Amino acid sequence: MNSTNTETIALTPLRRLAVFAAAATLLCLVLAALAGRADAAFGISSFDGEVTTSSGGPAEQAGSHPYKATTTIKFNTTTNSGGATIPDGAFKTVETRLPPGLIGNPHATPKCRIPDFLAGEALALGNCPNDTAVGVGHVTTELFGGTISAPVYNLQPGPNQAARFGFHILTASIFLNVSVRTGGDYGLTITIPNSSQGLPILGTGLELWGVPANPSHDGERGKCEGLFGPSGESCPSGAQERAFLTNPTSCTGPVSTGLRVDSWQEPNSYATASFLSHDTEGKAVGATGCERLPFEPSFEVAATPGSAASPSSLDVSVHIPQHEGLEELASSQLRKAVVTLPQGVTVNAAAANGLAACSEAQIDVRGPGAVGCPDASKIGTTEILSPLLEEPLKGGVYLAKQGENEFGSLLAIYAVAEAEGVLIKLPGKLEADASTGQVTATFGEDPQLPFSDVRLSFFGGSSGVLSAPGTCGTYTATGTFTPWSGSAPVTKQSSFAVTSGPNGSACPKGLFEPQLRAGTVNPVAGRYSNLSLTVSREDGAPALTGLDVKLPKGLLAKLAGVKYCPQAVLAAIPTGPGTGAAQLASPSCPADSQVGTVAVSAGTGPTPLYLDTGRAYLAGPYKGAPLSLALVTPALAGPLDLGNVVVRAALKVNPVTAQVEAVSDPIPTMLSGIPLALRDIRVTLNRKRFTLNPTTCDPSKVLAKIAGSGGAAATASNRFQVGACGRLGFSPRLSLALKGGTGRAQYPALTATVAAKPGQANLARVSVALPHSEFLAQEHIQTVCTRKQFAAGHCPKGSVYGYASAYSPLLAKPLRGPVYLRSSSNPLPDLVVALHGQIDVDLDGRIDSVGGGIRTTFQTIPDAPITKFVLAMKGGDKSLLVNSRDLCAAGAGRATARVTGQNGKTANQRPALSAGCGTKG
């Protein structure tokens, strides 16, 4: 006996005998038919179907629940040697592709257990309860002269099956496996796999009921459907009346139902057919009345923990009420969702720590394959609730590979969810505003499948993919949702609050208190050593936007042997997304122009992203400065290549002290819509024998003016001092030579030469008093350059009274330049040496009288190594000296030189004034 939920139907011995006899007879006839079968071409003769109302007309109303849906298939036939009509082969697999949006709810009825379905299979009975029946299956065969029928039951699905139905034809069990076309249009496909070869089937038919528990089906439900049609008995259902079928909620015109079938004789060689939805007269029709469909989405965005300038988990939820009543029209399904997060919620650069990306091959987003995205590309979770499923679909949100996604975009994600044999893979495009970083996510052409809730939850934690706004307040997100019904999009808003600062601290007040750390690794006077400089800020503070650093006096660099990175090369370095990796692999600037490295930490949270991909190059004049640094940093953030950041820093050199000041261009705060949120910038000048320590051990400072976003500004300093100055020797030698007239009242030329030994302390002050044999020729002081003219570089030619050259191991070529008389606040003009070359240096000498003689004092000399300095003053009518006696007769005398080194040591001396007496010419 077979029991249902409502009754017990007893099969009399007579009926069982009749069924068994029919089966035995049919098997004999099948064997006879197959014995005389001729080989012919397998194919589909016709394929048709309809979705109808209870009155028999086409069910055209979108979102309605049809009375039933039917399909019929006829196969090509031939005649065997005995004159019987037989199929041109035995079908193996039948796949029917239902139109997208035509939905079947497998939970509209109870499900029959597979053991119950298979019980009594030999008698084509089974033990499935009547209330698990969802329709009737038909098979057309020449045997018995027509069509035989069987009830179709809703069965427990197997693994990776959205639903499974089945019916028995004599001794054969026919399974109909239902799958969702993952990666395609997400319509339903009904597959009959590995059909029996024992029955010569000319055609099949399938009738599925819109509401299986409807009493109108009592006469053909379950056991009441016999081999040749309804038995005449009544088999009511005890289940609740629920809709099994629902029409699409889009009104895009006639829809297509497809079919493909292969045969046992030629597996995997498919015959295909299709038909368009039509009315009873065959006229193509599609769903109508979409304007009547409800569509009432709501939208919520929540951020946790609500701390400013911190990584934040973010939940985005969409709810669409479902209308499942038998007389109700279904809610329109969601076609497109566009969610714009509040301004201030941005992509967190720190999330790139350990992050990977999912390739197109790994996601197979437009194919049926399983998802193979690496765990490291998972940035959140997905949960979808659907009335078609008893369990929620769950899965992950994965970062798509840059550029290698169907949008070709920098940022894209995949939302993946799976349950009960249904796999959803949704690609979403992320757009970050180039100036504000505001994020907009777009999911277009979503599946025509009903859901009540969708929730995407993005991970927070130390490397959360999103960063909360930088200040406390209320922030509002906007969602725009477009239905498949074609009705107007619906826009909703949702707000959340940011109530604290990072790590639960007080709300940020916009304080800008950056820190500076700077110095040489080996702070020994006169030694070469790497120079390191780091500027940092805390989360919540304004972003770093500019840097002006003044180094201590005497902290210099050896430019000799270092080439410039050409201006044209720097200008050609690409900065767009995807260009950073190539720059890292093959830098544009010549290797011999590199003088250091650049590293940055970026992003919010306790574990910012550390990038050490940058290089510092020496470059030529820039913005009025004689030199510049070019800081080129390929921005490779985990799987993202944001391009190259090129920042120039003009290297100003104080012409009096040779003190170096580096003034950067604006530092980018955003790359391709991703805020850098730089936590620190580290520049290390580590070229071998490049950075040279001063030779004074006086304490000094590295000074910095630091600019921040929003006009913020701050100053910072770091103490700097080298040691071991006393170990440095100091023994420069001064020689003085006159050339020209040696007689009294004649005007000689003077050449003064200072020679210094490498590795010793540098000159700090030089004062030279000439002997009484030389007086100042005041009559020759005619043209004097004004300070204004000198500052503008426009001294008159007449103010030039000599020339000078300075040789330094730091420079490939000596500095050379004129010697001017320049106006002064002192009684006499100053003697100013204007040296030009790779850099410019001005030596300001004060002229005065001491003990009745002329004295020149260079009070401030740059702390820079000089191997030789030559001062050549003119003679004749441009000479500033006049002989007070005959130099060859009375002797030229000795000068008095007071020479002080940067380390405080002195090398005072009394050099003889050579007049060239006794020499020819």
PDB file of C-alpha atoms in Angstrom, residues 625-763:
ATOM      1  CA  ALA A 625      67.116  76.083  -8.059  1.00  0.00           C
ATOM      2  CA  PRO A 626      70.387  74.785  -9.508  1.00  0.00           C
ATOM      3  CA  LEU A 627      69.566  71.164  -8.708  1.00  0.00           C
ATOM      4  CA  SER A 628      66.617  68.964  -7.903  1.00  0.00           C
ATOM      5  CA  LEU A 629      65.695  65.571  -6.621  1.00  0.00           C
ATOM      6  CA  ALA A 630      63.209  63.477  -8.563  1.00  0.00           C
ATOM      7  CA  LEU A 631      61.385  61.040  -6.309  1.00  0.00           C
ATOM      8  CA  VAL A 632      59.839  58.305  -8.462  1.00  0.00           C
ATOM      9  CA  THR A 633      57.691  55.780  -6.633  1.00  0.00           C
ATOM     10  CA  PRO A 634      55.848  52.948  -8.423  1.00  0.00           C
ATOM     11  CA  ALA A 635      52.641  52.665  -6.405  1.00  0.00           C
ATOM     12  CA  LEU A 636      52.207  48.892  -6.239  1.00  0.00           C
ATOM     13  CA  ALA A 637      49.635  48.213  -3.556  1.00  0.00           C
ATOM     14  CA  GLY A 638      49.203  44.460  -3.280  1.00  0.00           C
ATOM     15  CA  PRO A 639      47.445  43.353  -6.476  1.00  0.00           C
ATOM     16  CA  LEU A 640      46.807  46.950  -7.538  1.00  0.00           C
ATOM     17  CA  ASP A 641      49.144  48.921  -9.753  1.00  0.00           C
ATOM     18  CA  LEU A 642      48.167  52.552  -9.254  1.00  0.00           C
ATOM     19  CA  GLY A 643      50.878  53.903 -11.518  1.00  0.00           C
ATOM     20  CA  ASN A 644      53.875  56.072 -10.677  1.00  0.00           C
ATOM     21  CA  VAL A 645      54.133  59.009  -8.337  1.00  0.00           C
ATOM     22  CA  VAL A 646      56.714  61.547  -9.485  1.00  0.00           C
ATOM     23  CA  VAL A 647      57.506  64.357  -7.078  1.00  0.00           C
ATOM     24  CA  ARG A 648      60.235  66.893  -7.800  1.00  0.00           C
ATOM     25  CA  ALA A 649      62.034  68.718  -5.017  1.00  0.00           C
ATOM     26  CA  ALA A 650      63.941  71.855  -5.899  1.00  0.00           C
ATOM     27  CA  LEU A 651      67.343  71.879  -4.167  1.00  0.00           C
ATOM     28  CA  LYS A 652      68.094  75.444  -3.263  1.00  0.00           C
ATOM     29  CA  VAL A 653      71.650  76.225  -2.223  1.00  0.00           C
ATOM     30  CA  ASN A 654      72.257  79.274  -0.062  1.00  0.00           C
ATOM     31  CA  PRO A 655      75.046  81.096  -1.934  1.00  0.00           C
ATOM     32  CA  VAL A 656      76.604  82.423   1.282  1.00  0.00           C
ATOM     33  CA  THR A 657      76.509  79.321   3.491  1.00  0.00           C
ATOM     34  CA  ALA A 658      75.993  76.579   0.849  1.00  0.00           C
ATOM     35  CA  GLN A 659      73.178  75.339   3.110  1.00  0.00           C
ATOM     36  CA  VAL A 660      70.794  73.086   1.172  1.00  0.00           C
ATOM     37  CA  GLU A 661      67.028  73.474   1.263  1.00  0.00           C
ATOM     38  CA  ALA A 662      64.756  70.942  -0.466  1.00  0.00           C
ATOM     39  CA  VAL A 663      61.320  72.235  -1.440  1.00  0.00           C
ATOM     40  CA  SER A 664      58.972  69.578  -2.774  1.00  0.00           C
ATOM     41  CA  ASP A 665      56.196  69.921  -5.269  1.00  0.00           C
ATOM     42  CA  PRO A 666      52.732  69.140  -3.886  1.00  0.00           C
ATOM     43  CA  ILE A 667      52.619  65.553  -2.669  1.00  0.00           C
ATOM     44  CA  PRO A 668      49.628  63.659  -4.121  1.00  0.00           C
ATOM     45  CA  THR A 669      46.953  62.689  -1.649  1.00  0.00           C
ATOM     46  CA  MET A 670      44.939  60.592  -4.087  1.00  0.00           C
ATOM     47  CA  LEU A 671      45.762  58.107  -6.831  1.00  0.00           C
ATOM     48  CA  SER A 672      42.976  57.014  -9.168  1.00  0.00           C
ATOM     49  CA  GLY A 673      40.423  57.831  -6.483  1.00  0.00           C
ATOM     50  CA  ILE A 674      42.258  55.941  -3.733  1.00  0.00           C
ATOM     51  CA  PRO A 675      43.422  58.209  -0.890  1.00  0.00           C
ATOM     52  CA  LEU A 676      47.043  57.556  -0.081  1.00  0.00           C
ATOM     53  CA  ALA A 677      46.580  58.611   3.545  1.00  0.00           C
ATOM     54  CA  LEU A 678      50.371  58.756   3.844  1.00  0.00           C
ATOM     55  CA  ARG A 679      51.438  57.991   7.383  1.00  0.00           C
ATOM     56  CA  ASP A 680      55.093  58.614   6.736  1.00  0.00           C
ATOM     57  CA  ILE A 681      57.515  59.450   3.966  1.00  0.00           C
ATOM     58  CA  ARG A 682      61.081  58.148   4.190  1.00  0.00           C
ATOM     59  CA  VAL A 683      63.829  59.430   1.927  1.00  0.00           C
ATOM     60  CA  THR A 684      67.256  57.847   2.266  1.00  0.00           C
ATOM     61  CA  LEU A 685      70.251  59.173   0.337  1.00  0.00           C
ATOM     62  CA  ASN A 686      72.393  56.054   0.288  1.00  0.00           C
ATOM     63  CA  ARG A 687      74.557  56.361  -2.791  1.00  0.00           C
ATOM     64  CA  LYS A 688      78.102  55.364  -1.858  1.00  0.00           C
ATOM     65  CA  ARG A 689      80.279  58.352  -0.884  1.00  0.00           C
ATOM     66  CA  PHE A 690      77.507  60.796  -1.705  1.00  0.00           C
ATOM     67  CA  THR A 691      76.349  62.545   1.464  1.00  0.00           C
ATOM     68  CA  LEU A 692      79.120  64.226   3.431  1.00  0.00           C
ATOM     69  CA  ASN A 693      78.982  65.279   7.077  1.00  0.00           C
ATOM     70  CA  PRO A 694      80.037  68.767   8.150  1.00  0.00           C
ATOM     71  CA  THR A 695      83.363  69.392   9.847  1.00  0.00           C
ATOM     72  CA  THR A 696      81.921  71.482  12.633  1.00  0.00           C
ATOM     73  CA  CYS A 697      80.630  69.806  15.753  1.00  0.00           C
ATOM     74  CA  ASP A 698      78.437  72.672  16.798  1.00  0.00           C
ATOM     75  CA  PRO A 699      74.875  71.476  17.454  1.00  0.00           C
ATOM     76  CA  SER A 700      72.443  72.222  14.684  1.00  0.00           C
ATOM     77  CA  LYS A 701      69.000  71.213  13.435  1.00  0.00           C
ATOM     78  CA  VAL A 702      67.216  69.785  10.472  1.00  0.00           C
ATOM     79  CA  LEU A 703      64.289  72.142  10.009  1.00  0.00           C
ATOM     80  CA  ALA A 704      61.098  71.327   8.135  1.00  0.00           C
ATOM     81  CA  LYS A 705      58.018  73.197   7.092  1.00  0.00           C
ATOM     82  CA  ILE A 706      55.296  70.604   6.497  1.00  0.00           C
ATOM     83  CA  ALA A 707      52.069  71.281   4.631  1.00  0.00           C
ATOM     84  CA  GLY A 708      48.849  69.371   5.213  1.00  0.00           C
ATOM     85  CA  SER A 709      45.494  69.084   3.508  1.00  0.00           C
ATOM     86  CA  GLY A 710      42.943  71.806   4.073  1.00  0.00           C
ATOM     87  CA  GLY A 711      45.650  74.451   4.398  1.00  0.00           C
ATOM     88  CA  ALA A 712      47.200  72.900   7.489  1.00  0.00           C
ATOM     89  CA  ALA A 713      50.823  73.826   8.188  1.00  0.00           C
ATOM     90  CA  ALA A 714      53.377  72.922  10.807  1.00  0.00           C
ATOM     91  CA  THR A 715      57.068  73.197  11.543  1.00  0.00           C
ATOM     92  CA  ALA A 716      59.233  70.460  12.936  1.00  0.00           C
ATOM     93  CA  SER A 717      62.885  70.033  13.743  1.00  0.00           C
ATOM     94  CA  ASN A 718      65.366  67.341  14.622  1.00  0.00           C
ATOM     95  CA  ARG A 719      68.593  67.966  16.479  1.00  0.00           C
ATOM     96  CA  PHE A 720      71.696  67.284  14.425  1.00  0.00           C
ATOM     97  CA  GLN A 721      75.305  67.100  15.544  1.00  0.00           C
ATOM     98  CA  VAL A 722      78.368  65.219  14.418  1.00  0.00           C
ATOM     99  CA  GLY A 723      81.338  64.223  16.533  1.00  0.00           C
ATOM    100  CA  ALA A 724      85.087  63.706  16.373  1.00  0.00           C
ATOM    101  CA  CYS A 725      85.816  67.127  14.965  1.00  0.00           C
ATOM    102  CA  GLY A 726      88.990  67.341  17.081  1.00  0.00           C
ATOM    103  CA  ARG A 727      90.457  64.420  15.166  1.00  0.00           C
ATOM    104  CA  LEU A 728      90.427  66.387  11.955  1.00  0.00           C
ATOM    105  CA  GLY A 729      93.626  68.076  10.973  1.00  0.00           C
ATOM    106  CA  PHE A 730      93.739  71.659   9.688  1.00  0.00           C
ATOM    107  CA  SER A 731      96.772  72.849   7.754  1.00  0.00           C
ATOM    108  CA  PRO A 732      95.756  74.890   4.696  1.00  0.00           C
ATOM    109  CA  ARG A 733      98.518  76.978   3.079  1.00  0.00           C
ATOM    110  CA  LEU A 734      98.169  80.490   1.691  1.00  0.00           C
ATOM    111  CA  SER A 735     100.440  81.896  -0.979  1.00  0.00           C
ATOM    112  CA  LEU A 736     100.380  85.467  -2.319  1.00  0.00           C
ATOM    113  CA  ALA A 737     101.973  86.683  -5.530  1.00  0.00           C
ATOM    114  CA  LEU A 738     102.137  90.122  -7.167  1.00  0.00           C
ATOM    115  CA  LYS A 739     102.577  90.528 -10.863  1.00  0.00           C
ATOM    116  CA  GLY A 740     103.232  93.639 -12.876  1.00  0.00           C
ATOM    117  CA  GLY A 741     104.856  96.859 -11.841  1.00  0.00           C
ATOM    118  CA  THR A 742     107.091  96.598  -8.803  1.00  0.00           C
ATOM    119  CA  GLY A 743     108.102 100.230  -8.576  1.00  0.00           C
ATOM    120  CA  ARG A 744     106.664 102.702  -6.159  1.00  0.00           C
ATOM    121  CA  ALA A 745     103.189 104.006  -7.116  1.00  0.00           C
ATOM    122  CA  GLN A 746     102.681 101.222  -9.593  1.00  0.00           C
ATOM    123  CA  TYR A 747      99.563  99.026  -9.620  1.00  0.00           C
ATOM    124  CA  PRO A 748     100.301  95.295  -9.495  1.00  0.00           C
ATOM    125  CA  ALA A 749      97.934  92.350  -9.946  1.00  0.00           C
ATOM    126  CA  LEU A 750      97.530  90.066  -6.942  1.00  0.00           C
ATOM    127  CA  THR A 751      97.004  86.300  -6.959  1.00  0.00           C
ATOM    128  CA  ALA A 752      96.118  84.596  -3.695  1.00  0.00           C
ATOM    129  CA  THR A 753      96.044  80.788  -3.550  1.00  0.00           C
ATOM    130  CA  VAL A 754      94.769  78.631  -0.710  1.00  0.00           C
ATOM    131  CA  ALA A 755      95.655  74.941  -0.831  1.00  0.00           C
ATOM    132  CA  ALA A 756      93.996  72.484   1.568  1.00  0.00           C
ATOM    133  CA  LYS A 757      94.598  68.828   2.304  1.00  0.00           C
ATOM    134  CA  PRO A 758      91.798  66.310   1.679  1.00  0.00           C
ATOM    135  CA  GLY A 759      90.102  64.911   4.776  1.00  0.00           C
ATOM    136  CA  GLN A 760      90.879  67.896   6.967  1.00  0.00           C
ATOM    137  CA  ALA A 761      88.492  70.384   8.487  1.00  0.00           C
ATOM    138  CA  ASN A 762      87.049  72.898   6.084  1.00  0.00           C
ATOM    139  CA  LEU A 763      87.782  76.628   6.159  1.00  0.00           C
TER     140      LEU A 763
END
